[in-house]
Short mmCIF file of C-alpha atoms in Angstrom, two decimals:
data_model
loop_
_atom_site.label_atom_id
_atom_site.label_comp_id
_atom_site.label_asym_id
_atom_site.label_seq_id
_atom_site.Cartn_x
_atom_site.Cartn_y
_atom_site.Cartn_z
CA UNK P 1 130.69 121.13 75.22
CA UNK P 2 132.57 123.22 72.43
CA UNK P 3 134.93 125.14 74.60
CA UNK P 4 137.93 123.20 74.20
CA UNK P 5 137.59 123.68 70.56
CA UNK P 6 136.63 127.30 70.89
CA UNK P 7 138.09 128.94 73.51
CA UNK P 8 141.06 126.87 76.00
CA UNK P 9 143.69 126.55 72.23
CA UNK P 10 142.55 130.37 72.36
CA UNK P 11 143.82 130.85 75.96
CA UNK P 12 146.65 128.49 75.67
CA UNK P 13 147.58 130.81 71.93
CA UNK P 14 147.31 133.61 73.87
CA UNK P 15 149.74 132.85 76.67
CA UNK P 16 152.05 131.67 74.44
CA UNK P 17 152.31 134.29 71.71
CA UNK P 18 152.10 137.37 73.60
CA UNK P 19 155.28 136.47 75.85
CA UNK P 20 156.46 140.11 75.10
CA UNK P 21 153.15 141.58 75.89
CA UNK P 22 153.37 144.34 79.18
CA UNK P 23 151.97 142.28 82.67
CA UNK P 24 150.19 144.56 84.42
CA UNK P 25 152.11 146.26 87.40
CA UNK P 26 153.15 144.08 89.60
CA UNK P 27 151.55 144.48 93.77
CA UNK P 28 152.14 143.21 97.34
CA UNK P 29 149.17 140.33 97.77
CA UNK P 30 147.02 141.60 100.02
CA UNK P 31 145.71 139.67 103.38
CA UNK P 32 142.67 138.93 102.62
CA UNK P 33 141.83 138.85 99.05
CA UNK P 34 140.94 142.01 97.31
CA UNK P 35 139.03 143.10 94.29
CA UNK P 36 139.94 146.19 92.29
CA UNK P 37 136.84 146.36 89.38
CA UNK P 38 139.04 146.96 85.59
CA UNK P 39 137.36 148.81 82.43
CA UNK P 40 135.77 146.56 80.04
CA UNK P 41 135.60 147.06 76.35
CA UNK P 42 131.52 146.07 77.20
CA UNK P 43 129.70 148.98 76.18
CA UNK P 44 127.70 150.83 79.19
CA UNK P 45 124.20 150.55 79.95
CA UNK P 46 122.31 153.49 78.85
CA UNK P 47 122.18 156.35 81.77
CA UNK P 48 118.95 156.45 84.06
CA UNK P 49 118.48 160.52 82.63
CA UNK P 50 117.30 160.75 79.25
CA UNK P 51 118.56 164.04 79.02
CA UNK P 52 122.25 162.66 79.59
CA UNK P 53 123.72 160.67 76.74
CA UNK P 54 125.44 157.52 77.10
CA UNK P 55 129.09 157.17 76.99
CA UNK P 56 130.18 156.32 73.55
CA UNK P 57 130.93 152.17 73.01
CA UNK P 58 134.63 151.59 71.65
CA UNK P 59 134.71 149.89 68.39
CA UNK P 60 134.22 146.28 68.22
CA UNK P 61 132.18 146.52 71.72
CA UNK P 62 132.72 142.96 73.80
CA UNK P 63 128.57 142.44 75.18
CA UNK P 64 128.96 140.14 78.09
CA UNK P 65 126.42 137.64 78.26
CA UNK P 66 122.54 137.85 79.57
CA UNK P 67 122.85 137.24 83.32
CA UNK P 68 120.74 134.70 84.40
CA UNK P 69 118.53 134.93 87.94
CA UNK P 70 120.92 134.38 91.04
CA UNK P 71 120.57 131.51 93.51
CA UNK P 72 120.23 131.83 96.86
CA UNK P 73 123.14 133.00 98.76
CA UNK P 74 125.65 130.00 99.48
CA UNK P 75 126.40 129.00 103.46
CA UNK P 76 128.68 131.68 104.78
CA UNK P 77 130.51 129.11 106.60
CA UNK P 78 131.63 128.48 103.20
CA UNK P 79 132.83 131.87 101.24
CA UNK P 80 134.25 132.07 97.85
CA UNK P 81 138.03 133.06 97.64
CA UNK P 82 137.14 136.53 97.12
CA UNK P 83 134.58 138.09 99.87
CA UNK P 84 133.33 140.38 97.12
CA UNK P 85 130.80 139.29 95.12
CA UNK P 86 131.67 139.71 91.21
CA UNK P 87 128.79 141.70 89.10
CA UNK P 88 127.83 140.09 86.01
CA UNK P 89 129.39 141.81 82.94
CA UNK P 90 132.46 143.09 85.09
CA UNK P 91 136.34 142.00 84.90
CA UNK P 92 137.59 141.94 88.33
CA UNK P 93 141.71 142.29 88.65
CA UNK P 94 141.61 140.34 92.55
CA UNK P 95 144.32 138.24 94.32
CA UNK P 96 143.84 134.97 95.12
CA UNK P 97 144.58 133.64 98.79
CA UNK P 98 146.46 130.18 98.87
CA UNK P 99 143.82 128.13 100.42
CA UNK P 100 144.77 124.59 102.17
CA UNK P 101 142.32 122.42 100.28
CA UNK P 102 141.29 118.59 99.88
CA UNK P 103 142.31 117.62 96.17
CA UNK P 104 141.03 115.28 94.14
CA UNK P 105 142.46 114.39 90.13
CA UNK P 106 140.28 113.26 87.54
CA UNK P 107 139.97 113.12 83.91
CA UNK P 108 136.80 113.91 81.87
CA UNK P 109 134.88 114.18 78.11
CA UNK P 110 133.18 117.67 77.60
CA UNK P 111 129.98 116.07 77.15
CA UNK P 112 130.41 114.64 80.69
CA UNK P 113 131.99 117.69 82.44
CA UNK P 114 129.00 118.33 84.71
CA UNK P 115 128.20 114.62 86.43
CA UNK P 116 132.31 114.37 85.92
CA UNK P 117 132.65 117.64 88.47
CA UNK P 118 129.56 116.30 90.41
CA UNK P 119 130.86 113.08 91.14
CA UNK P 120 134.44 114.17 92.06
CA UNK P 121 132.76 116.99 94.44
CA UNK P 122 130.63 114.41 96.47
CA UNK P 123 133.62 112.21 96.96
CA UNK P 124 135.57 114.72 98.21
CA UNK P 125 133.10 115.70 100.63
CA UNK P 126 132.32 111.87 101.58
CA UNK P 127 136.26 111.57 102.39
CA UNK P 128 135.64 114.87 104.49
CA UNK P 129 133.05 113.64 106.64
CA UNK P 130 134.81 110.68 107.25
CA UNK P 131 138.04 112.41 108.32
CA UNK P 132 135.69 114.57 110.12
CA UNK P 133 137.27 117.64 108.61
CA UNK P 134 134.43 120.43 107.78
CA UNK P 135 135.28 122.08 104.27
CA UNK P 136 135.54 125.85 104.44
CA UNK P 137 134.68 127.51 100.68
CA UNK P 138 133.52 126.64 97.66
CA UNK P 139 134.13 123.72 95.43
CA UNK P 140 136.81 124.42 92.64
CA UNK P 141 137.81 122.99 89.34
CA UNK P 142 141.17 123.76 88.15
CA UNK P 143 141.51 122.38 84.52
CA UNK P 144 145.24 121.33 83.95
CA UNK P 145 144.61 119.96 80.32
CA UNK P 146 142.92 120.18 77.94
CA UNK P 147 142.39 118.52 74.18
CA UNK P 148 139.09 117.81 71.72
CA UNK P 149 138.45 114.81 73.61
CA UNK P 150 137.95 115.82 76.81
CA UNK P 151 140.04 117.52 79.95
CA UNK P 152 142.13 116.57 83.05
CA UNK P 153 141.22 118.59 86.15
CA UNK P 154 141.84 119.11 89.80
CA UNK P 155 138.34 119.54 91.78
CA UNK P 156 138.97 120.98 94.91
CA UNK P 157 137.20 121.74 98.27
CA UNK P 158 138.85 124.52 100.30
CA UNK P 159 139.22 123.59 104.15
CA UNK P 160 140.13 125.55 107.38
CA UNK P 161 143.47 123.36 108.03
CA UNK P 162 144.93 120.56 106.21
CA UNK P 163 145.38 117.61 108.68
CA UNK P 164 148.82 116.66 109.69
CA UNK P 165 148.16 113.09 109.01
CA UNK P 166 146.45 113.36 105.40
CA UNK P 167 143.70 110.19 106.51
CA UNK P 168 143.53 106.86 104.47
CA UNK P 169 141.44 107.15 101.54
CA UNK P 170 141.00 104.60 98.47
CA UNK P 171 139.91 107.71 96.29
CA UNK P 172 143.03 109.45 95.98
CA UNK P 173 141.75 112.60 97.79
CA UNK P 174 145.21 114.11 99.05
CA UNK P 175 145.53 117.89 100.27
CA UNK P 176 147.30 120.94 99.20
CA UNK P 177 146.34 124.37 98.67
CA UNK P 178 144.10 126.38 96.23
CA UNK P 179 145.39 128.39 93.20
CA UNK P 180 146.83 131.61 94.48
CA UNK P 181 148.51 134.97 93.15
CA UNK P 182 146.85 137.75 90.61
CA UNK P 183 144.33 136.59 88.43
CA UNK P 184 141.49 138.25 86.55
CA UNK P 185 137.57 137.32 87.51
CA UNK P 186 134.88 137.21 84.90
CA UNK P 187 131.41 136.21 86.37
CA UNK P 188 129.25 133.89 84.64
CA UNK P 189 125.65 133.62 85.55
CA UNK P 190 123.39 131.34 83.45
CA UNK P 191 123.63 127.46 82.73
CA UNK P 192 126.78 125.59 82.37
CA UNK P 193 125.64 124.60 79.07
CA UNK P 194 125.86 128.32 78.30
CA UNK P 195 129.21 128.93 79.38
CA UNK P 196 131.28 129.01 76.48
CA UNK P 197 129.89 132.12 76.05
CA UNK P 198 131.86 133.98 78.96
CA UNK P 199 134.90 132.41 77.73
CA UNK P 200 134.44 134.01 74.61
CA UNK P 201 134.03 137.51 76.62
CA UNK P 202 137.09 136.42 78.36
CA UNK P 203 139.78 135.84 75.49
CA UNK P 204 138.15 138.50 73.80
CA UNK P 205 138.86 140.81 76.57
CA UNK P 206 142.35 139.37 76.93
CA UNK P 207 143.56 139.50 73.23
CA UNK P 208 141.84 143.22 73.57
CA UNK P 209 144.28 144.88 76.74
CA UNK P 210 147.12 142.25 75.44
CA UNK P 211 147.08 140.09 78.74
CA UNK P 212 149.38 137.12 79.58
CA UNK P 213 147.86 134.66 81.16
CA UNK P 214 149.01 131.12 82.13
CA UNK P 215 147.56 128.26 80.60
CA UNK P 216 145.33 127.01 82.97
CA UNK P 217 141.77 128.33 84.32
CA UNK P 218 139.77 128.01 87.41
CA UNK P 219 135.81 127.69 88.02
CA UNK P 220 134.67 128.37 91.25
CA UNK P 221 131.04 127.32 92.20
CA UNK P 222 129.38 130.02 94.16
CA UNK P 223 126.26 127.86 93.99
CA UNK P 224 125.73 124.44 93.43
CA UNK P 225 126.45 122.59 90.46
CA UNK P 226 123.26 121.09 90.02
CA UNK P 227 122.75 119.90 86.04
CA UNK P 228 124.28 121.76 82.81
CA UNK P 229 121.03 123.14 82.39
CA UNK P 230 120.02 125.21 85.96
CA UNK P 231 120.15 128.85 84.81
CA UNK P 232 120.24 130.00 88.21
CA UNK P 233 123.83 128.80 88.75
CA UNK P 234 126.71 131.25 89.80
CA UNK P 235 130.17 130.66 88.55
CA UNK P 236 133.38 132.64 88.99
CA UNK P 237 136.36 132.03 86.16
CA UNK P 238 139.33 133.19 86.81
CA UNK P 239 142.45 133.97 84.30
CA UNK P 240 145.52 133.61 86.41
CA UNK P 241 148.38 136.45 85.41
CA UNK P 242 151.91 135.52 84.23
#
């Protein structure tokens, strides 16, 4: 795992050196989340009519990478954040809904990221079940740090109500809420292993439209996070705005 050598100093550079850059303009959060679909410097796919010529590519064209086969839909007793699906190769400008969540903190090398996640998913849904709380979205990783070495991250499972009592739990699973406010959504659909190359797209994109963002990033699981290597998995990163 090269990204945080390739790409999180990139996003970290970025949020610090464009401090003057322009935000973009500033809305009410909506109730639910909503998706409003943004240009991309991608160059389009070439029109069904041969007789109709294809919109010109910009210079120094961003090409997302190849989408790999989708899963099966996940349990909708369990949606995303965002009801609307994101389409490979898109940016997505949505607003995230502050989600009461179970929490759990962990620390991780890149070349263990994936059993790392795994592992802190399946305790949090073994403390679940045994507070007989039912999770209620998708599992999340925020990453809070990150160095050559490895990472320090927050996996998350989204639930309908956070107890009033949090329950006893030798894990350290405690509850809070999900990432929330304006954020950017870039779809990745291919292998974990293959990530790296959608956060490429995504600083790209960002150092392209001169976009603040903080420095921090989210992965949402749409489906399971099997092994680095399932092609068919279905992630959703999102940039959060300054």
């Amino acid at each position: 795992m090269t990204r945080c050598r390739r790409l999180v100093p990139a996003l970290c550079a970025l949020a610090a050196g464009l401090a003057t850059a322009m935000p973009l303009a500033a809305q009410q959060p909506p109730s639910p989340a909503q998706t409003n679909p943004l240009p991309t410097t991608t160059a389009p796919n070439p029109p069904a009519d041969p007789n109709k010529s294809a919109a010109p590519a910009p210079e120094q064209a961003i090409v997302p990478p190849p989408a790999g086969q989708a899963a099966q839909p996940a349990d909708p007793s369990r949606p995303p954040l965002v009801a609307k699906p994101a389409e490979a190769g898109d940016v997505d400008e949505v607003t995230l809904p502050a989600k009461p969540a179970a929490i759990l903190s962990g620390k991780a090398t890149w070349e263990e990221a994936v059993p790392s996640l795994q592992k802190a998913f399946a305790q949090i849904e073994a403390d679940l079940v045994k507070a007989g709380i039912k999770p209620a979205g998708r599992p999340i990783a925020v990453f809070t740090k990150t160095e050559d070495a490895g990472f320090d991250f927050e996996a998350m499972i989204p639930v309908a109500a956070a107890p009033t009592t949090p329950p006893a739990s030798e894990s350290g699973l405690r509850f809070g809420t999900t990432p929330s406010g304006k954020a950017l959504r870039f779809a990745h659909r291919g292998s974990y292993e293959g990530i790296d190359s959608t956060y490429e797209t995504l600083t790209a994109y960002l150092d392209a439209k001169d976009i603040v963002v903080q420095d921090k990033f989210v992965e949402e699981y749409v489906t399971d996070l099997k092994d680095g290597a399932d092609d068919t998995l279905d992630v959703n990163i999102y940039a959060l705005l300054k």
